[in-house]
């Protein structure tokens, strides 16, 4: 009888130890990667969701663990769908703050308009783009001549 109690006690202690290790590991995996507060541009492509960007967040060094991120996401499902676009995130945010930023949505992108008038050549357009947007006209013209880019 005493032998069975010892076996049960060892089993329970092992089970509790594994449970505590899991909780500590999970807690650590959702913390910030570093104290670096520099904002990084993180782009979410159209059709992506919170789960499918886990690998991208890990590759950008914004989260410690894809599994920890996905567990947190499962426990704290954002109410709003993920919007495609550019976000500014940092390594110091941690999973909770990153998901809060993603749930806010991204700001509308600024669009620039270029007008192509009949009768003008590409050199005129390149110069116009340089004047209005600061893009080097020679680089622009070279890009238009690059067959692999086109």
PDB file of C-alpha atoms in Angstrom:
ATOM      1  CA  UNK A   1       0.000   0.000   0.000  1.00  0.00           C
ATOM      2  CA  UNK A   2       2.780   2.410   0.928  1.00  0.00           C
ATOM      3  CA  UNK A   3       4.567   1.524  -2.313  1.00  0.00           C
ATOM      4  CA  UNK A   4       1.493   2.570  -4.365  1.00  0.00           C
ATOM      5  CA  UNK A   5       1.255   5.891  -2.526  1.00  0.00           C
ATOM      6  CA  UNK A   6       4.901   6.625  -3.335  1.00  0.00           C
ATOM      7  CA  UNK A   7       4.334   5.785  -7.022  1.00  0.00           C
ATOM      8  CA  UNK A   8       1.218   7.993  -7.137  1.00  0.00           C
ATOM      9  CA  UNK A   9       3.085  10.825  -5.380  1.00  0.00           C
ATOM     10  CA  UNK A  10       5.985  10.580  -7.856  1.00  0.00           C
ATOM     11  CA  UNK A  11       3.511  10.559 -10.766  1.00  0.00           C
ATOM     12  CA  UNK A  12       1.693  13.630  -9.408  1.00  0.00           C
ATOM     13  CA  UNK A  13       4.943  15.515  -8.754  1.00  0.00           C
ATOM     14  CA  UNK A  14       6.097  14.718 -12.300  1.00  0.00           C
ATOM     15  CA  UNK A  15       2.760  15.825 -13.749  1.00  0.00           C
ATOM     16  CA  UNK A  16       2.788  19.103 -11.778  1.00  0.00           C
ATOM     17  CA  UNK A  17       6.423  19.719 -12.773  1.00  0.00           C
ATOM     18  CA  UNK A  18       5.612  19.246 -16.467  1.00  0.00           C
ATOM     19  CA  UNK A  19       2.597  21.539 -16.131  1.00  0.00           C
ATOM     20  CA  UNK A  20       4.654  24.263 -14.398  1.00  0.00           C
ATOM     21  CA  UNK A  21       7.433  23.934 -16.980  1.00  0.00           C
ATOM     22  CA  UNK A  22       4.831  24.383 -19.747  1.00  0.00           C
ATOM     23  CA  UNK A  23       3.379  27.497 -18.092  1.00  0.00           C
ATOM     24  CA  UNK A  24       6.824  29.041 -17.583  1.00  0.00           C
ATOM     25  CA  UNK A  25       7.870  28.221 -21.165  1.00  0.00           C
ATOM     26  CA  UNK A  26       4.660  29.688 -22.582  1.00  0.00           C
ATOM     27  CA  UNK A  27       5.005  32.825 -20.458  1.00  0.00           C
ATOM     28  CA  UNK A  28       8.574  33.310 -21.657  1.00  0.00           C
ATOM     29  CA  UNK A  29       7.675  32.675 -25.311  1.00  0.00           C
ATOM     30  CA  UNK A  30       5.173  35.562 -25.473  1.00  0.00           C
ATOM     31  CA  UNK A  31       7.504  38.141 -23.932  1.00  0.00           C
ATOM     32  CA  UNK A  32       9.430  40.696 -25.972  1.00  0.00           C
ATOM     33  CA  UNK A  33      12.334  39.403 -28.051  1.00  0.00           C
ATOM     34  CA  UNK A  34      14.618  42.222 -26.886  1.00  0.00           C
ATOM     35  CA  UNK A  35      14.586  45.739 -25.486  1.00  0.00           C
ATOM     36  CA  UNK A  36      15.188  47.189 -28.960  1.00  0.00           C
ATOM     37  CA  UNK A  37      12.437  49.789 -29.502  1.00  0.00           C
ATOM     38  CA  UNK A  38      13.387  50.561 -33.110  1.00  0.00           C
ATOM     39  CA  UNK A  39      10.298  50.212 -35.284  1.00  0.00           C
ATOM     40  CA  UNK A  40      10.466  47.768 -38.170  1.00  0.00           C
ATOM     41  CA  UNK A  41       8.195  47.792 -41.174  1.00  0.00           C
ATOM     42  CA  UNK A  42       6.181  44.579 -41.283  1.00  0.00           C
ATOM     43  CA  UNK A  43       4.071  43.961 -44.355  1.00  0.00           C
ATOM     44  CA  UNK A  44       0.982  41.728 -44.307  1.00  0.00           C
ATOM     45  CA  UNK A  45       0.009  40.427 -47.742  1.00  0.00           C
ATOM     46  CA  UNK A  46      -3.574  40.203 -48.894  1.00  0.00           C
ATOM     47  CA  UNK A  47      -5.210  36.915 -47.901  1.00  0.00           C
ATOM     48  CA  UNK A  48      -3.038  36.396 -44.825  1.00  0.00           C
ATOM     49  CA  UNK A  49      -4.551  35.885 -41.367  1.00  0.00           C
ATOM     50  CA  UNK A  50      -3.197  36.064 -37.833  1.00  0.00           C
ATOM     51  CA  UNK A  51      -2.087  32.420 -37.897  1.00  0.00           C
ATOM     52  CA  UNK A  52      -0.417  32.498 -41.300  1.00  0.00           C
ATOM     53  CA  UNK A  53       1.878  35.415 -40.364  1.00  0.00           C
ATOM     54  CA  UNK A  54       3.407  33.570 -37.386  1.00  0.00           C
ATOM     55  CA  UNK A  55       6.396  32.405 -39.434  1.00  0.00           C
ATOM     56  CA  UNK A  56       6.894  35.886 -40.912  1.00  0.00           C
ATOM     57  CA  UNK A  57       6.841  37.477 -37.444  1.00  0.00           C
ATOM     58  CA  UNK A  58       9.436  34.941 -36.251  1.00  0.00           C
ATOM     59  CA  UNK A  59      11.619  35.549 -39.325  1.00  0.00           C
ATOM     60  CA  UNK A  60      11.463  39.311 -38.666  1.00  0.00           C
ATOM     61  CA  UNK A  61      12.580  38.613 -35.063  1.00  0.00           C
ATOM     62  CA  UNK A  62       9.411  40.176 -33.661  1.00  0.00           C
ATOM     63  CA  UNK A  63       8.299  37.102 -31.664  1.00  0.00           C
ATOM     64  CA  UNK A  64      10.255  34.428 -29.817  1.00  0.00           C
ATOM     65  CA  UNK A  65       8.140  31.421 -30.705  1.00  0.00           C
ATOM     66  CA  UNK A  66       5.559  30.642 -33.374  1.00  0.00           C
ATOM     67  CA  UNK A  67       3.918  28.116 -31.035  1.00  0.00           C
ATOM     68  CA  UNK A  68       3.702  30.585 -28.149  1.00  0.00           C
ATOM     69  CA  UNK A  69       2.237  33.188 -30.513  1.00  0.00           C
ATOM     70  CA  UNK A  70      -0.365  30.730 -31.821  1.00  0.00           C
ATOM     71  CA  UNK A  71      -1.348  29.583 -28.316  1.00  0.00           C
ATOM     72  CA  UNK A  72      -1.761  33.202 -27.194  1.00  0.00           C
ATOM     73  CA  UNK A  73      -3.776  33.899 -30.335  1.00  0.00           C
ATOM     74  CA  UNK A  74      -6.043  30.924 -29.657  1.00  0.00           C
ATOM     75  CA  UNK A  75      -6.647  32.118 -26.076  1.00  0.00           C
ATOM     76  CA  UNK A  76      -7.085  35.793 -27.048  1.00  0.00           C
ATOM     77  CA  UNK A  77      -8.748  35.828 -30.462  1.00  0.00           C
ATOM     78  CA  UNK A  78      -8.775  39.360 -31.942  1.00  0.00           C
ATOM     79  CA  UNK A  79     -12.257  40.663 -32.730  1.00  0.00           C
ATOM     80  CA  UNK A  80     -11.179  42.303 -35.979  1.00  0.00           C
ATOM     81  CA  UNK A  81      -9.890  40.494 -39.082  1.00  0.00           C
ATOM     82  CA  UNK A  82      -6.301  41.138 -40.107  1.00  0.00           C
ATOM     83  CA  UNK A  83      -5.915  43.869 -42.727  1.00  0.00           C
ATOM     84  CA  UNK A  84      -3.330  43.688 -45.472  1.00  0.00           C
ATOM     85  CA  UNK A  85      -0.827  46.506 -45.392  1.00  0.00           C
ATOM     86  CA  UNK A  86       2.229  47.866 -43.655  1.00  0.00           C
ATOM     87  CA  UNK A  87       2.612  47.899 -39.865  1.00  0.00           C
ATOM     88  CA  UNK A  88       5.334  49.324 -37.665  1.00  0.00           C
ATOM     89  CA  UNK A  89       6.356  46.855 -34.948  1.00  0.00           C
ATOM     90  CA  UNK A  90       9.349  46.484 -32.658  1.00  0.00           C
ATOM     91  CA  UNK A  91      11.197  43.653 -30.942  1.00  0.00           C
ATOM     92  CA  UNK A  92      10.332  45.193 -27.570  1.00  0.00           C
ATOM     93  CA  UNK A  93       6.565  44.808 -27.976  1.00  0.00           C
ATOM     94  CA  UNK A  94       5.910  41.168 -27.141  1.00  0.00           C
ATOM     95  CA  UNK A  95       3.018  39.123 -28.504  1.00  0.00           C
ATOM     96  CA  UNK A  96       0.255  40.988 -26.645  1.00  0.00           C
ATOM     97  CA  UNK A  97       1.252  44.429 -27.969  1.00  0.00           C
ATOM     98  CA  UNK A  98       1.973  43.120 -31.463  1.00  0.00           C
ATOM     99  CA  UNK A  99      -1.494  41.607 -31.701  1.00  0.00           C
ATOM    100  CA  UNK A 100      -3.001  44.839 -30.382  1.00  0.00           C
ATOM    101  CA  UNK A 101      -1.200  46.790 -33.140  1.00  0.00           C
ATOM    102  CA  UNK A 102      -2.296  44.322 -35.801  1.00  0.00           C
ATOM    103  CA  UNK A 103      -5.882  44.448 -34.556  1.00  0.00           C
ATOM    104  CA  UNK A 104      -5.916  48.261 -34.908  1.00  0.00           C
ATOM    105  CA  UNK A 105      -5.386  47.853 -38.630  1.00  0.00           C
ATOM    106  CA  UNK A 106      -2.938  49.701 -40.791  1.00  0.00           C
ATOM    107  CA  UNK A 107      -3.120  53.313 -41.785  1.00  0.00           C
ATOM    108  CA  UNK A 108      -4.167  54.025 -45.360  1.00  0.00           C
ATOM    109  CA  UNK A 109      -1.212  54.236 -47.690  1.00  0.00           C
ATOM    110  CA  UNK A 110      -0.454  57.512 -49.398  1.00  0.00           C
ATOM    111  CA  UNK A 111      -0.858  57.364 -53.128  1.00  0.00           C
ATOM    112  CA  UNK A 112       1.054  59.453 -55.584  1.00  0.00           C
ATOM    113  CA  UNK A 113      -0.381  60.395 -58.928  1.00  0.00           C
ATOM    114  CA  UNK A 114       1.641  60.755 -62.107  1.00  0.00           C
ATOM    115  CA  UNK A 115       0.030  62.127 -65.220  1.00  0.00           C
ATOM    116  CA  UNK A 116       1.260  61.011 -68.635  1.00  0.00           C
ATOM    117  CA  UNK A 117       0.598  63.657 -71.245  1.00  0.00           C
ATOM    118  CA  UNK A 118       0.437  62.797 -74.908  1.00  0.00           C
ATOM    119  CA  UNK A 119       3.462  63.824 -76.934  1.00  0.00           C
ATOM    120  CA  UNK A 120       6.057  63.751 -74.154  1.00  0.00           C
ATOM    121  CA  UNK A 121       8.881  61.227 -74.022  1.00  0.00           C
ATOM    122  CA  UNK A 122      10.133  59.101 -71.137  1.00  0.00           C
ATOM    123  CA  UNK A 123      12.991  61.508 -70.350  1.00  0.00           C
ATOM    124  CA  UNK A 124      10.386  64.230 -69.628  1.00  0.00           C
ATOM    125  CA  UNK A 125       8.462  61.853 -67.349  1.00  0.00           C
ATOM    126  CA  UNK A 126      11.658  60.831 -65.565  1.00  0.00           C
ATOM    127  CA  UNK A 127      12.536  64.492 -64.945  1.00  0.00           C
ATOM    128  CA  UNK A 128       8.974  65.191 -63.742  1.00  0.00           C
ATOM    129  CA  UNK A 129       9.099  62.269 -61.320  1.00  0.00           C
ATOM    130  CA  UNK A 130      12.448  63.496 -59.997  1.00  0.00           C
ATOM    131  CA  UNK A 131      11.068  67.013 -59.444  1.00  0.00           C
ATOM    132  CA  UNK A 132       7.911  65.831 -57.675  1.00  0.00           C
ATOM    133  CA  UNK A 133       9.032  62.724 -55.816  1.00  0.00           C
ATOM    134  CA  UNK A 134      12.810  62.955 -55.493  1.00  0.00           C
ATOM    135  CA  UNK A 135      13.456  59.727 -57.411  1.00  0.00           C
ATOM    136  CA  UNK A 136      16.631  59.996 -59.498  1.00  0.00           C
ATOM    137  CA  UNK A 137      15.585  60.478 -63.135  1.00  0.00           C
ATOM    138  CA  UNK A 138      18.555  58.513 -64.525  1.00  0.00           C
ATOM    139  CA  UNK A 139      17.737  55.562 -62.244  1.00  0.00           C
ATOM    140  CA  UNK A 140      14.091  55.766 -63.288  1.00  0.00           C
ATOM    141  CA  UNK A 141      14.977  55.786 -66.975  1.00  0.00           C
ATOM    142  CA  UNK A 142      17.407  52.878 -66.502  1.00  0.00           C
ATOM    143  CA  UNK A 143      14.653  50.922 -64.751  1.00  0.00           C
ATOM    144  CA  UNK A 144      12.314  51.487 -67.706  1.00  0.00           C
ATOM    145  CA  UNK A 145      14.998  50.040 -70.007  1.00  0.00           C
ATOM    146  CA  UNK A 146      15.603  46.970 -67.815  1.00  0.00           C
ATOM    147  CA  UNK A 147      13.946  44.002 -69.561  1.00  0.00           C
ATOM    148  CA  UNK A 148      14.074  41.781 -66.436  1.00  0.00           C
ATOM    149  CA  UNK A 149      12.187  44.444 -64.429  1.00  0.00           C
ATOM    150  CA  UNK A 150       9.590  44.990 -67.123  1.00  0.00           C
TER     151      UNK A 150
END
